[in-house]
Amino acid sequence: MNPKIAAFLCTHAPATPCLVLDVDTVEQNYRRLLGAMPLARVYYAVKANPAAPILDRLVSLGSSFDAASFEEIEACLAAGAAPDRISYGNTVKKESAIKAAFEAGVTMFAFDSEPELRKLARSAPGARVYCRILVENKGAEWPLSRKFGCEAKMAVELMKKAAEWGLDPYGISFHVGSQQTRTDAYQAAIGQVAMIFSDLRDAGVTLRMVNLGGGYPVRYRAEVPGIDDFGAAIMGAMAEHFGNALPEIVIEPGRFMVGDAGVVESEVVLVSRKGEDDPVRWVYLDIGRFGGLAETEGEAIRYAFRTPHDGGEEGPVTIAGPTCDSTDTLYEKSNYRLPLALESGDRVQLLSTGAYVTTYASQAFNGFRPLAEHYI
Amino acid sequence: MNPKIAAFLCTHAPATPCLVLDVDTVEQNYRRLLGAMPLARVYYAVKANPAAPILDRLVSLGSSFDAASFEEIEACLAAGAAPDRISYGNTVKKESAIKAAFEAGVTMFAFDSEPELRKLARSAPGARVYCRILVENKGAEWPLSRKFGCEAKMAVELMKKAAEWGLDPYGISFHVGSQQTRTDAYQAAIGQVAMIFSDLRDAGVTLRMVNLGGGYPVRYRAEVPGIDDFGAAIMGAMAEHFGNALPEIVIEPGRFMVGDAGVVESEVVLVSRKGEDDPVRWVYLDIGRFGGLAETEGEAIRYAFRTPHDGGEEGPVTIAGPTCDSTDTLYEKSNYRLPLALESGDRVQLLSTGAYVTTYASQAFNGFRPLAEHYI
């Protein structure tokens, strides 16, 4: 565990559940990403963790921002981000939110359908727009289904319309799924984008930007490829498909930037068995799926644990949250084992929980308040 | 739709997303339940909706309360509930919360394991305790797995220990799963409880209470049996297994009390297709799984919709929430159809959404604030 966080936990023994996040690690991750993809511009996916200390630090480092809502745009502006560094990346926006963003100076917008493009033409005239396409999500531990993006053929038609309707047809985006563990996932998608660039060039529309989305993985229980491997695979594919005429490259890392910067500390509320001879213990924590660990749905994201008894004899466990809802069970099928000495009142740590935890927390399910947050 | 709610929506056109809930309907549901099960004492499951106007009304009607946390106990006390009308029904509690509840005058506690019983003996000496057992959840649309309850044999041993440890061995509880659609689900469980009563009587421990939990269903898209049918099935099983020596009967309705009292109003943010020839439209609302509609996970609870175009031609739709998370999709496989005329900006209503919506809402996922609440 990060020694700065370990020292904070030891010195302050903060009330649980809480997230402790080391903002210096975010800075290191930002620099590692620039090192791996020097030609890319980083748009931090604010939704991963919108806390002001993170946004402040990233503004000071020159980062750009990918916002999912007008509220996230406001948070970026409050941190001092220039509006031309903010992309409104949600393809589904109320027209009132588009207007508010445009009036605040934001000029870069995502879309994936004609009705959305129409809203942009009306309420953000002249803005740079990029169309999100559907791509394969194979290899992603948190895949993104068909909710966002349109078919490539439709993207071509929509970009022509964007030009006709007075918008600036800026580029194409895709997303290979979050916690993507295969470096080749980006390659096929980049090929598809290059075809769209070419089709549109023939039609007299010149795009200038490729948005590769996010998805870069964090190490949880299992090893994942390093960011340099992703950088090499991506830049190789870009060179292969675009040659020397490289477009602007945008990336939208979220999890990669903040995931391993944070640790959730939780108290064990109960360790019990369902019958005398049941080999499996149930371990109930004071944080669960509705307290912020939403990505444990389907046991998709499997966090690593630290306990005060690590090194002692272990046995199989089911790990659950504190609410009266059975769905609030974190891990039942992922073969978790924890020390036999674990008991009520012990404090445990969930590692690499800096991303997608705080904002997911329900406002008051079963009366439990959201976890506390400490940025150090 | 409830005419009082319809009038409120028409007159006030409140900002969306919001919940509008008719407190008079809650009162009617409480009275219907008493009518169907006159011998039962109602402990309202506060987690279903802990809003003060609901708790106030129920206090005035003489209801008791089932609380999942000390925070929910505080809400009941603030509404004027007497502490001896409150059951601390979560089998997983921090010892500090047990102590706080006991000091506030609460004397009725659930448990399902020896370590929890030990906490109760230490921090709530002399309290009435009831043990939750595992039962079948067949027929439930929101089943409860093995997270709560222990095997019957273990319950017998634990109740003996409760008496030894100076606690009051009060009774047995079970839960047949939420939105339970089969009236016979309670019958087998009641038989199991009667056996435990009998085994303990032989051992010199006399229990006095059976807690039947909740689970009574609400009409969403499909018809469900009426509450009178559940009452008849339950009282028949109680008479069959307990004869004239009926114990106290506790029920913990949540969904049944508030579900059909509420309507969520939402704005359509976008209606689009993924390709020119795609027959399925995607309908994006300004509320989704992380905005409170958590029970749509796995499409378990299927709400009914009203739109301004009802009666017009319909087509197949996938219905999703407003966030950049693909998991935030409500219905993709449940054959929903909505009017072809539906478009961005339309207001739609989700019926019978009074239960398990407000508190589930994430505090700020993607920057979206929780839905507004109006109690009328």
Tab-separated table of C-alpha atoms in Angstrom, chain B residues 1-15 18-21 265 347 373-376:
chain	number	residue	atom	x	y	z
B	1	MET	CA	-52.658	7.303	-12.367
B	2	ASN	CA	-53.646	8.625	-8.936
B	3	PRO	CA	-55.685	11.810	-9.689
B	4	LYS	CA	-54.112	13.775	-6.832
B	5	ILE	CA	-50.624	13.118	-8.235
B	6	ALA	CA	-51.809	13.839	-11.794
B	7	ALA	CA	-53.186	17.191	-10.639
B	8	PHE	CA	-49.971	18.047	-8.805
B	9	LEU	CA	-47.863	17.274	-11.878
B	10	CYS	CA	-50.163	19.300	-14.112
B	11	THR	CA	-50.325	22.324	-11.809
B	12	HIS	CA	-46.711	22.488	-10.642
B	13	ALA	CA	-44.772	20.963	-13.561
B	14	PRO	CA	-41.924	20.232	-11.114
B	15	ALA	CA	-38.320	20.009	-12.301
B	18	CYS	CA	-38.722	13.850	-9.237
B	19	LEU	CA	-40.877	11.591	-7.112
B	20	VAL	CA	-44.400	12.680	-6.207
B	21	LEU	CA	-45.954	10.592	-3.457
B	265	GLU	CA	-41.696	12.002	-13.427
B	347	ARG	CA	-42.305	14.167	-19.821
B	373	GLU	CA	-39.133	14.533	-3.664
B	374	HIS	CA	-42.653	15.915	-3.230
B	375	TYR	CA	-44.987	14.483	-0.589
B	376	ILE	CA	-48.583	15.560	-1.025
